[in-house]
Amino acid sequence: MGAAMRRIHVGNALSAFGLGFTVPFLYVYVAQVRGLGSMTASIVLAVFAVAALVVLPFAGRAIVRRGPLPVLLVALVTAALGALSLGLANSATTVVLSAAALGAGQAVMQPSLATMIVDCSTADTRSRAFATQFFLQNLGLGVGGLIGGHIVDPDRASSFTLLFAIEAAMFLVLVVLMATVRMPHAPHIKGDRPQARGGSWKQLLGNRAMVQLSVLGFVLFFACYGQFESGLSAYGVEAAGISTSALGTAMAANTAMIVVAQFAVLKFVERRKRSRVIAAVGLIWAVAWLAAGYAGLGHGSRTMATAAFVSTYALFGLGEAMLSPTIAPLVADLAPAGMAGQYNSAFALVKQLALAIGPAVGGPMGASLHGPYVVTFLLFSLGITFLAVRLGRQLTPVQDQPSLARSRVVAQGGAPAEPVPASA
C-alpha cells in the first residue's frame, strides 16, 4: 500500500469518525435542544438528502475536469463550515442553511474519495482497497457514535456545540492531510474499457451495464440501507416489541459483523464472479427478512424474537461486507478512461435517491403494515438476485471476474499494469 493510499484510508476513517459524533443525535439536537420542533428537525434531515441530489450531478463533471483532490478539498471546507455553523445555530433558517452546506459537502466527499482510491489502486488491489475503506468507515462511525454518546447531554446545548466542533475539526484535519497527497496516474486494463468521448451524461446512460448496475444499486440501497433507521427499526418496535436497548444491540451486531467478516470474506469474493456475489447477497438478505418476519409475526418468546431481530441486522452486515469489495470496483471498471469521477458521482446519486425514498416508503409500512412490509422487502431481496444475474450477462469476463486478467498475465509471462508511482 503506497503512501497516498494510506493517507486516503486515514482520511476515510477521520471523516467517518467525525460524522459518527453528530449523525445519531441530529434529530434530538434540532427538535429538543434548540427547541425548533419535530417538523424543523424532519426538514433538516430532508435537506441533507436534497443537498446531495442537487450537487452530485455537478460533482462528477468537476472531478473529471479538475481531478478528485481539489474537489475533495472544497467539499471538506464546505462541510466543516456547515458543521461548525450548525453547532452554533439557534434559528430554523440558520439550521437549515447549515445542514445544506454540511449535506452538500458530505455528498461530494464520497465520489471524490472513491475516485482517489481508483486512481491509487491497480486492478489487483482495488477490491481490497474498497474493502478497507468500508471497514474503516464503519469503525469510525461506531467509535465516533460511542464517544459522542458519552459526551452529549440533552440538557446542555454546549455539549452538542462541542460535538459539531469536533466534526468540523476532523474535516479540517483531513484537509491538511489530503493536501499532502501526490496522486499517481490511474491504471487501466487494456481492451476492457472504451476510451471516453466526452464527459456527458448521455454517454453514461448509453452504457447498458452501468444503467443496469445503477438500477441494481438503487434496489440494494432501498431494500437495506434505506430501512435500517426507519422501516426496520419501526417494525422491530411495533411488531416485535423490541426494546430500545435491543435495537441498539442489533445495530451493534451489524457493525460487529462488518468489522469481523470484512477481510474474512474478501478472499472468497475476489475469486468469484461479481454478479454471483451480488446475487448471493440478495439471497442472504432474503433470509434476513425471513428472520425479521419471525421476530414480528411469529409466536415465539420475547427472547427468540429479539435474537431473530438481532440476527437480521447481522445478516445484513454480512451482505454489506460482501458488497464493499464488489460494487465500487465494478463502477470503476465500467467507467471509460478518465471518467471514474462522473461514474462514481452518478452511482452516489442513485444511492442518495434510494436513501431518500427508502425511509419514506418503509417507515409507514414498518410501523403499521407488518406482514406486507416483510413480504415486500423479501421480494426486493430476491429481485436483487435476479438483477445481479441479469447484470452478469452485460459484463465482459474480466469485468465480472478481475482475477481472470491476473491469470492471463501469468500465463503470458507478463506483469499487470501498475500506476505511475507518486512521492509521498
GROMACS .gro file of C-alpha atoms in nm:
model
  424
    1MET     CA    1   0.000   0.000   0.000
    2GLY     CA    2   0.151   0.332  -0.109
    3ALA     CA    3   0.173   0.649   0.094
    4ALA     CA    4  -0.111   0.812  -0.099
    5MET     CA    5  -0.347   0.519  -0.034
    6ARG     CA    6  -0.257   0.512   0.336
    7ARG     CA    7  -0.346   0.879   0.369
    8ILE     CA    8  -0.671   0.828   0.182
    9HIS     CA    9  -0.767   0.547   0.421
   10VAL     CA   10  -0.677   0.760   0.724
   11GLY     CA   11  -0.890   1.035   0.573
   12ASN     CA   12  -1.185   0.800   0.532
   13ALA     CA   13  -1.156   0.694   0.895
   14LEU     CA   14  -1.132   1.055   1.018
   15SER     CA   15  -1.434   1.172   0.818
   16ALA     CA   16  -1.642   0.876   0.941
   17PHE     CA   17  -1.524   0.938   1.298
   18GLY     CA   18  -1.640   1.299   1.274
   19LEU     CA   19  -1.977   1.203   1.126
   20GLY     CA   20  -2.028   0.945   1.400
   21PHE     CA   21  -2.019   1.223   1.658
   22THR     CA   22  -2.327   1.401   1.522
   23VAL     CA   23  -2.541   1.182   1.294
   24PRO     CA   24  -2.718   0.983   1.570
   25PHE     CA   25  -2.805   1.299   1.764
   26LEU     CA   26  -2.907   1.541   1.489
   27TYR     CA   27  -3.283   1.499   1.532
   28VAL     CA   28  -3.269   1.542   1.909
   29TYR     CA   29  -3.042   1.845   1.873
   30VAL     CA   30  -3.272   2.034   1.634
   31ALA     CA   31  -3.609   1.930   1.778
   32GLN     CA   32  -3.539   1.939   2.151
   33VAL     CA   33  -3.211   2.107   2.238
   34ARG     CA   34  -3.268   2.405   2.007
   35GLY     CA   35  -3.644   2.384   2.063
   36LEU     CA   36  -3.728   2.408   1.693
   37GLY     CA   37  -3.975   2.118   1.693
   38SER     CA   38  -4.007   1.788   1.513
   39MET     CA   39  -4.117   1.948   1.186
   40THR     CA   40  -3.799   2.154   1.157
   41ALA     CA   41  -3.592   1.850   1.253
   42SER     CA   42  -3.758   1.648   0.977
   43ILE     CA   43  -3.693   1.928   0.728
   44VAL     CA   44  -3.326   1.935   0.829
   45LEU     CA   45  -3.293   1.561   0.767
   46ALA     CA   46  -3.462   1.604   0.428
   47VAL     CA   47  -3.230   1.894   0.343
   48PHE     CA   48  -2.929   1.662   0.372
   49ALA     CA   49  -3.076   1.439   0.101
   50VAL     CA   50  -3.189   1.729  -0.119
   51ALA     CA   51  -2.849   1.900  -0.100
   52ALA     CA   52  -2.681   1.577  -0.209
   53LEU     CA   53  -2.920   1.534  -0.501
   54VAL     CA   54  -2.852   1.892  -0.614
   55VAL     CA   55  -2.471   1.886  -0.604
   56LEU     CA   56  -2.387   1.532  -0.716
   57PRO     CA   57  -2.474   1.580  -1.087
   58PHE     CA   58  -2.222   1.867  -1.097
   59ALA     CA   59  -1.964   1.694  -0.876
   60GLY     CA   60  -1.896   1.422  -1.130
   61ARG     CA   61  -1.808   1.663  -1.408
   62ALA     CA   62  -1.595   1.871  -1.170
   63ILE     CA   63  -1.398   1.561  -1.069
   64VAL     CA   64  -1.342   1.469  -1.434
   65ARG     CA   65  -1.224   1.820  -1.524
   66ARG     CA   66  -1.035   1.924  -1.210
   67GLY     CA   67  -0.941   1.593  -1.053
   68PRO     CA   68  -1.077   1.437  -0.732
   69LEU     CA   69  -0.836   1.605  -0.489
   70PRO     CA   70  -0.930   1.973  -0.549
   71VAL     CA   71  -1.300   1.881  -0.543
   72LEU     CA   72  -1.250   1.690  -0.218
   73LEU     CA   73  -1.073   1.985  -0.052
   74VAL     CA   74  -1.360   2.221  -0.143
   75ALA     CA   75  -1.613   1.967  -0.013
   76LEU     CA   76  -1.424   1.928   0.317
   77VAL     CA   77  -1.406   2.303   0.380
   78THR     CA   78  -1.776   2.338   0.295
   79ALA     CA   79  -1.867   2.053   0.530
   80ALA     CA   80  -1.650   2.197   0.809
   81LEU     CA   81  -1.820   2.536   0.782
   82GLY     CA   82  -2.161   2.368   0.776
   83ALA     CA   83  -2.085   2.156   1.083
   84LEU     CA   84  -1.948   2.447   1.285
   85SER     CA   85  -2.238   2.678   1.197
   86LEU     CA   86  -2.488   2.401   1.271
   87GLY     CA   87  -2.344   2.368   1.621
   88LEU     CA   88  -2.390   2.742   1.678
   89ALA     CA   89  -2.726   2.784   1.501
   90ASN     CA   90  -3.031   2.874   1.708
   91SER     CA   91  -3.293   2.957   1.444
   92ALA     CA   92  -3.470   2.744   1.185
   93THR     CA   93  -3.320   2.937   0.893
   94THR     CA   94  -2.959   2.905   1.007
   95VAL     CA   95  -3.007   2.539   1.096
   96VAL     CA   96  -3.147   2.458   0.751
   97LEU     CA   97  -2.875   2.655   0.567
   98SER     CA   98  -2.603   2.493   0.779
   99ALA     CA   99  -2.748   2.148   0.713
  100ALA     CA  100  -2.749   2.221   0.339
  101ALA     CA  101  -2.378   2.309   0.346
  102LEU     CA  102  -2.290   2.006   0.557
  103GLY     CA  103  -2.502   1.772   0.344
  104ALA     CA  104  -2.357   1.902   0.018
  105GLY     CA  105  -2.002   1.867   0.146
  106GLN     CA  106  -2.058   1.515   0.274
  107ALA     CA  107  -2.220   1.406  -0.053
  108VAL     CA  108  -1.929   1.525  -0.268
  109MET     CA  109  -1.672   1.359  -0.040
  110GLN     CA  110  -1.798   1.011  -0.135
  111PRO     CA  111  -1.727   1.012  -0.511
  112SER     CA  112  -1.411   1.220  -0.462
  113LEU     CA  113  -1.257   0.970  -0.220
  114ALA     CA  114  -1.379   0.677  -0.431
  115THR     CA  115  -1.212   0.823  -0.740
  116MET     CA  116  -0.889   0.879  -0.547
  117ILE     CA  117  -0.894   0.513  -0.445
  118VAL     CA  118  -0.944   0.413  -0.809
  119ASP     CA  119  -0.653   0.633  -0.919
  120CYS     CA  120  -0.421   0.500  -0.647
  121SER     CA  121  -0.502   0.130  -0.693
  122THR     CA  122  -0.446  -0.135  -0.956
  123ALA     CA  123  -0.695  -0.389  -1.087
  124ASP     CA  124  -0.533  -0.638  -0.846
  125THR     CA  125  -0.559  -0.420  -0.534
  126ARG     CA  126  -0.883  -0.228  -0.596
  127SER     CA  127  -1.121  -0.471  -0.424
  128ARG     CA  128  -0.906  -0.482  -0.111
  129ALA     CA  129  -0.876  -0.102  -0.114
  130PHE     CA  130  -1.253  -0.054  -0.117
  131ALA     CA  131  -1.300  -0.325   0.145
  132THR     CA  132  -1.053  -0.141   0.370
  133GLN     CA  133  -1.239   0.185   0.309
  134PHE     CA  134  -1.572   0.030   0.411
  135PHE     CA  135  -1.415  -0.132   0.718
  136LEU     CA  136  -1.264   0.196   0.836
  137GLN     CA  137  -1.583   0.390   0.768
  138ASN     CA  138  -1.789   0.158   0.985
  139LEU     CA  139  -1.524   0.150   1.254
  140GLY     CA  140  -1.502   0.531   1.252
  141LEU     CA  141  -1.879   0.575   1.266
  142GLY     CA  142  -1.909   0.326   1.551
  143VAL     CA  143  -1.629   0.473   1.761
  144GLY     CA  144  -1.744   0.829   1.693
  145GLY     CA  145  -2.101   0.747   1.792
  146LEU     CA  146  -1.986   0.568   2.106
  147ILE     CA  147  -1.771   0.860   2.222
  148GLY     CA  148  -2.031   1.116   2.117
  149GLY     CA  149  -2.297   0.937   2.318
  150HIS     CA  150  -2.089   0.979   2.633
  151ILE     CA  151  -2.017   1.347   2.565
  152VAL     CA  152  -2.364   1.465   2.472
  153ASP     CA  153  -2.610   1.594   2.733
  154PRO     CA  154  -2.963   1.689   2.615
  155ASP     CA  155  -2.980   1.949   2.893
  156ARG     CA  156  -2.667   2.131   2.775
  157ALA     CA  157  -2.663   2.283   2.427
  158SER     CA  158  -2.290   2.342   2.467
  159SER     CA  159  -2.227   1.966   2.463
  160PHE     CA  160  -2.382   1.947   2.115
  161THR     CA  161  -2.180   2.250   2.004
  162LEU     CA  162  -1.870   2.059   2.113
  163LEU     CA  163  -1.974   1.758   1.902
  164PHE     CA  164  -2.021   1.968   1.589
  165ALA     CA  165  -1.692   2.148   1.657
  166ILE     CA  166  -1.514   1.811   1.677
  167GLU     CA  167  -1.676   1.709   1.348
  168ALA     CA  168  -1.560   2.034   1.184
  169ALA     CA  169  -1.210   1.982   1.324
  170MET     CA  170  -1.196   1.631   1.174
  171PHE     CA  171  -1.281   1.773   0.832
  172LEU     CA  172  -1.013   2.042   0.863
  173VAL     CA  173  -0.753   1.788   0.975
  174LEU     CA  174  -0.849   1.588   0.669
  175VAL     CA  175  -0.794   1.899   0.451
  176VAL     CA  176  -0.436   1.924   0.579
  177LEU     CA  177  -0.377   1.551   0.535
  178MET     CA  178  -0.521   1.533   0.183
  179ALA     CA  179  -0.329   1.842   0.072
  180THR     CA  180  -0.008   1.639   0.112
  181VAL     CA  181  -0.125   1.357  -0.118
  182ARG     CA  182   0.052   1.323  -0.453
  183MET     CA  183  -0.183   1.143  -0.691
  184PRO     CA  184  -0.044   0.879  -0.932
  185HIS     CA  185  -0.184   0.807  -1.276
  186ALA     CA  186  -0.468   0.555  -1.279
  187PRO     CA  187  -0.404   0.211  -1.428
  188HIS     CA  188  -0.638   0.066  -1.690
  189ILE     CA  189  -0.688  -0.284  -1.823
  190LYS     CA  190  -0.631  -0.257  -2.195
  191GLY     CA  191  -0.914  -0.377  -2.413
  192ASP     CA  192  -1.178  -0.392  -2.142
  193ARG     CA  193  -1.292  -0.029  -2.131
  194PRO     CA  194  -1.358   0.214  -2.413
  195GLN     CA  195  -1.185   0.548  -2.411
  196ALA     CA  196  -1.401   0.843  -2.308
  197ARG     CA  197  -1.555   1.051  -2.586
  198GLY     CA  198  -1.672   1.350  -2.386
  199GLY     CA  199  -1.797   1.378  -2.033
  200SER     CA  200  -2.170   1.389  -2.097
  201TRP     CA  201  -2.440   1.210  -1.903
  202LYS     CA  202  -2.572   1.088  -2.238
  203GLN     CA  203  -2.262   0.873  -2.277
  204LEU     CA  204  -2.306   0.730  -1.929
  205LEU     CA  205  -2.672   0.647  -1.994
  206GLY     CA  206  -2.565   0.475  -2.315
  207ASN     CA  207  -2.359   0.226  -2.113
  208ARG     CA  208  -2.614  -0.054  -2.064
  209ALA     CA  209  -2.407  -0.232  -1.800
  210MET     CA  210  -2.377   0.089  -1.594
  211VAL     CA  211  -2.750   0.157  -1.625
  212GLN     CA  212  -2.831  -0.195  -1.507
  213LEU     CA  213  -2.581  -0.162  -1.221
  214SER     CA  214  -2.745   0.167  -1.120
  215VAL     CA  215  -3.089   0.004  -1.111
  216LEU     CA  216  -2.944  -0.281  -0.907
  217GLY     CA  217  -2.771  -0.032  -0.677
  218PHE     CA  218  -3.097   0.154  -0.618
  219VAL     CA  219  -3.270  -0.168  -0.510
  220LEU     CA  220  -2.974  -0.260  -0.288
  221PHE     CA  221  -2.974   0.071  -0.103
  222PHE     CA  222  -3.354   0.096  -0.094
  223ALA     CA  223  -3.406  -0.254   0.048
  224CYS     CA  224  -3.123  -0.248   0.303
  225TYR     CA  225  -2.961   0.082   0.398
  226GLY     CA  226  -3.284   0.275   0.347
  227GLN     CA  227  -3.458   0.061   0.610
  228PHE     CA  228  -3.204   0.045   0.892
  229GLU     CA  229  -3.307   0.353   1.086
  230SER     CA  230  -3.664   0.385   0.959
  231GLY     CA  231  -3.884   0.097   0.849
  232LEU     CA  232  -3.694  -0.192   1.005
  233SER     CA  233  -3.648  -0.021   1.341
  234ALA     CA  234  -4.016   0.086   1.342
  235TYR     CA  235  -4.116  -0.271   1.257
  236GLY     CA  236  -3.899  -0.408   1.537
  237VAL     CA  237  -4.054  -0.179   1.797
  238GLU     CA  238  -4.417  -0.203   1.681
  239ALA     CA  239  -4.442  -0.562   1.557
  240ALA     CA  240  -4.176  -0.747   1.754
  241GLY     CA  241  -4.185  -0.540   2.073
  242ILE     CA  242  -3.810  -0.482   2.058
  243SER     CA  243  -3.675  -0.255   2.331
  244THR     CA  244  -3.454   0.042   2.254
  245SER     CA  245  -3.159  -0.137   2.412
  246ALA     CA  246  -3.219  -0.442   2.191
  247LEU     CA  247  -3.241  -0.211   1.890
  248GLY     CA  248  -2.902  -0.071   1.984
  249THR     CA  249  -2.769  -0.425   2.018
  250ALA     CA  250  -2.897  -0.504   1.668
  251MET     CA  251  -2.714  -0.203   1.523
  252ALA     CA  252  -2.401  -0.306   1.711
  253ALA     CA  253  -2.435  -0.660   1.571
  254ASN     CA  254  -2.446  -0.515   1.220
  255THR     CA  255  -2.127  -0.317   1.274
  256ALA     CA  256  -1.955  -0.607   1.450
  257MET     CA  257  -2.036  -0.843   1.163
  258ILE     CA  258  -1.885  -0.600   0.913
  259VAL     CA  259  -1.570  -0.549   1.121
  260VAL     CA  260  -1.521  -0.922   1.184
  261ALA     CA  261  -1.624  -1.056   0.843
  262GLN     CA  262  -1.486  -0.793   0.606
  263PHE     CA  263  -1.141  -0.937   0.542
  264ALA     CA  264  -1.254  -1.295   0.604
  265VAL     CA  265  -1.489  -1.279   0.304
  266LEU     CA  266  -1.251  -1.076   0.087
  267LYS     CA  267  -1.050  -1.372  -0.045
  268PHE     CA  268  -1.374  -1.558  -0.116
  269VAL     CA  269  -1.519  -1.261  -0.305
  270GLU     CA  270  -1.202  -1.185  -0.504
  271ARG     CA  271  -1.207  -1.525  -0.675
  272ARG     CA  272  -1.578  -1.525  -0.761
  273LYS     CA  273  -1.779  -1.355  -1.032
  274ARG     CA  274  -1.900  -1.019  -0.907
  275SER     CA  275  -2.251  -1.078  -1.040
  276ARG     CA  276  -2.273  -1.408  -0.850
  277VAL     CA  277  -2.150  -1.243  -0.529
  278ILE     CA  278  -2.421  -0.977  -0.555
  279ALA     CA  279  -2.678  -1.246  -0.631
  280ALA     CA  280  -2.570  -1.433  -0.317
  281VAL     CA  281  -2.614  -1.114  -0.113
  282GLY     CA  282  -2.975  -1.097  -0.232
  283LEU     CA  283  -3.035  -1.449  -0.102
  284ILE     CA  284  -2.866  -1.371   0.231
  285TRP     CA  285  -3.083  -1.063   0.274
  286ALA     CA  286  -3.392  -1.268   0.187
  287VAL     CA  287  -3.304  -1.494   0.481
  288ALA     CA  288  -3.259  -1.180   0.693
  289TRP     CA  289  -3.612  -1.067   0.608
  290LEU     CA  290  -3.743  -1.415   0.695
  291ALA     CA  291  -3.577  -1.378   1.035
  292ALA     CA  292  -3.738  -1.035   1.072
  293GLY     CA  293  -4.072  -1.189   0.981
  294TYR     CA  294  -4.034  -1.449   1.254
  295ALA     CA  295  -3.938  -1.181   1.506
  296GLY     CA  296  -4.252  -0.975   1.446
  297LEU     CA  297  -4.508  -1.220   1.312
  298GLY     CA  298  -4.407  -1.547   1.476
  299HIS     CA  299  -4.537  -1.673   1.807
  300GLY     CA  300  -4.210  -1.736   1.984
  301SER     CA  301  -4.089  -1.592   2.312
  302ARG     CA  302  -3.962  -1.238   2.353
  303THR     CA  303  -3.608  -1.375   2.376
  304MET     CA  304  -3.644  -1.565   2.048
  305ALA     CA  305  -3.796  -1.261   1.878
  306THR     CA  306  -3.508  -1.043   1.996
  307ALA     CA  307  -3.250  -1.298   1.882
  308ALA     CA  308  -3.414  -1.321   1.539
  309PHE     CA  309  -3.424  -0.942   1.507
  310VAL     CA  310  -3.058  -0.905   1.603
  311SER     CA  311  -2.966  -1.179   1.354
  312THR     CA  312  -3.148  -0.980   1.084
  313TYR     CA  313  -2.909  -0.690   1.129
  314ALA     CA  314  -2.611  -0.926   1.148
  315LEU     CA  315  -2.707  -1.091   0.818
  316PHE     CA  316  -2.741  -0.750   0.658
  317GLY     CA  317  -2.388  -0.677   0.780
  318LEU     CA  318  -2.257  -0.995   0.618
  319GLY     CA  319  -2.410  -0.889   0.288
  320GLU     CA  320  -2.260  -0.541   0.320
  321ALA     CA  321  -1.915  -0.691   0.379
  322MET     CA  322  -1.952  -0.891   0.057
  323LEU     CA  323  -2.067  -0.588  -0.143
  324SER     CA  324  -1.795  -0.341  -0.041
  325PRO     CA  325  -1.515  -0.507  -0.246
  326THR     CA  326  -1.758  -0.576  -0.530
  327ILE     CA  327  -1.982  -0.281  -0.621
  328ALA     CA  328  -1.744   0.016  -0.607
  329PRO     CA  329  -1.462  -0.154  -0.805
  330LEU     CA  330  -1.720  -0.261  -1.064
  331VAL     CA  331  -1.835   0.100  -1.110
  332ALA     CA  332  -1.471   0.197  -1.167
  333ASP     CA  333  -1.415  -0.084  -1.418
  334LEU     CA  334  -1.724   0.015  -1.617
  335ALA     CA  335  -1.608   0.376  -1.648
  336PRO     CA  336  -1.416   0.479  -1.963
  337ALA     CA  337  -1.066   0.610  -1.903
  338GLY     CA  338  -1.076   0.941  -1.719
  339MET     CA  339  -1.447   0.913  -1.637
  340ALA     CA  340  -1.433   0.738  -1.299
  341GLY     CA  341  -1.530   1.060  -1.119
  342GLN     CA  342  -1.851   1.101  -1.316
  343TYR     CA  343  -1.945   0.735  -1.281
  344ASN     CA  344  -1.878   0.743  -0.906
  345SER     CA  345  -2.090   1.058  -0.873
  346ALA     CA  346  -2.373   0.902  -1.073
  347PHE     CA  347  -2.374   0.595  -0.852
  348ALA     CA  348  -2.363   0.815  -0.540
  349LEU     CA  349  -2.666   1.000  -0.678
  350VAL     CA  350  -2.851   0.669  -0.715
  351LYS     CA  351  -2.760   0.585  -0.356
  352GLN     CA  352  -2.893   0.917  -0.227
  353LEU     CA  353  -3.220   0.871  -0.416
  354ALA     CA  354  -3.265   0.527  -0.261
  355LEU     CA  355  -3.181   0.655   0.087
  356ALA     CA  356  -3.434   0.937   0.045
  357ILE     CA  357  -3.717   0.719  -0.086
  358GLY     CA  358  -3.648   0.412   0.130
  359PRO     CA  359  -3.743   0.565   0.467
  360ALA     CA  360  -4.045   0.743   0.315
  361VAL     CA  361  -4.183   0.410   0.191
  362GLY     CA  362  -4.054   0.174   0.458
  363GLY     CA  363  -4.121   0.389   0.766
  364PRO     CA  364  -4.504   0.389   0.748
  365MET     CA  365  -4.516   0.028   0.627
  366GLY     CA  366  -4.287  -0.097   0.903
  367ALA     CA  367  -4.488   0.081   1.169
  368SER     CA  368  -4.835  -0.037   1.066
  369LEU     CA  369  -4.837  -0.286   0.774
  370HIS     CA  370  -4.618  -0.551   0.930
  371GLY     CA  371  -4.691  -0.850   0.708
  372PRO     CA  372  -4.689  -0.660   0.376
  373TYR     CA  373  -4.370  -0.482   0.484
  374VAL     CA  374  -4.175  -0.805   0.532
  375VAL     CA  375  -4.313  -0.965   0.216
  376THR     CA  376  -4.239  -0.654   0.007
  377PHE     CA  377  -3.876  -0.631   0.109
  378LEU     CA  378  -3.829  -1.007   0.092
  379LEU     CA  379  -3.933  -0.979  -0.274
  380PHE     CA  380  -3.696  -0.685  -0.323
  381SER     CA  381  -3.411  -0.902  -0.191
  382LEU     CA  382  -3.496  -1.179  -0.435
  383GLY     CA  383  -3.513  -0.909  -0.702
  384ILE     CA  384  -3.151  -0.824  -0.620
  385THR     CA  385  -3.054  -1.180  -0.708
  386PHE     CA  386  -3.246  -1.165  -1.037
  387LEU     CA  387  -3.098  -0.827  -1.134
  388ALA     CA  388  -2.746  -0.941  -1.046
  389VAL     CA  389  -2.769  -1.249  -1.267
  390ARG     CA  390  -2.903  -1.031  -1.548
  391LEU     CA  391  -2.621  -0.780  -1.499
  392GLY     CA  392  -2.365  -1.058  -1.535
  393ARG     CA  393  -2.475  -1.107  -1.897
  394GLN     CA  394  -2.380  -0.745  -1.976
  395LEU     CA  395  -2.029  -0.766  -1.830
  396THR     CA  396  -1.712  -0.880  -2.003
  397PRO     CA  397  -1.543  -1.180  -1.839
  398VAL     CA  398  -1.273  -0.959  -1.683
  399GLN     CA  399  -1.525  -0.700  -1.558
  400ASP     CA  400  -1.723  -0.976  -1.389
  401GLN     CA  401  -1.418  -1.160  -1.255
  402PRO     CA  402  -1.099  -0.948  -1.248
  403SER     CA  403  -0.891  -1.245  -1.131
  404LEU     CA  404  -0.914  -1.375  -1.488
  405ALA     CA  405  -0.693  -1.085  -1.601
  406ARG     CA  406  -0.426  -1.186  -1.349
  407SER     CA  407  -0.447  -1.546  -1.470
  408ARG     CA  408  -0.396  -1.434  -1.830
  409VAL     CA  409  -0.096  -1.220  -1.735
  410VAL     CA  410   0.069  -1.510  -1.552
  411ALA     CA  411   0.002  -1.744  -1.843
  412GLN     CA  412   0.160  -1.496  -2.086
  413GLY     CA  413   0.458  -1.429  -1.860
  414GLY     CA  414   0.378  -1.060  -1.828
  415ALA     CA  415   0.317  -0.824  -1.539
  416PRO     CA  416  -0.001  -0.637  -1.452
  417ALA     CA  417  -0.012  -0.264  -1.511
  418GLU     CA  418   0.075  -0.051  -1.213
  419PRO     CA  419   0.004   0.315  -1.155
  420VAL     CA  420   0.287   0.559  -1.205
  421PRO     CA  421   0.424   0.599  -0.851
  422ALA     CA  422   0.390   0.928  -0.672
  423SER     CA  423   0.609   1.052  -0.395
  424ALA     CA  424   0.455   1.099  -0.054
   0.00000   0.00000   0.00000
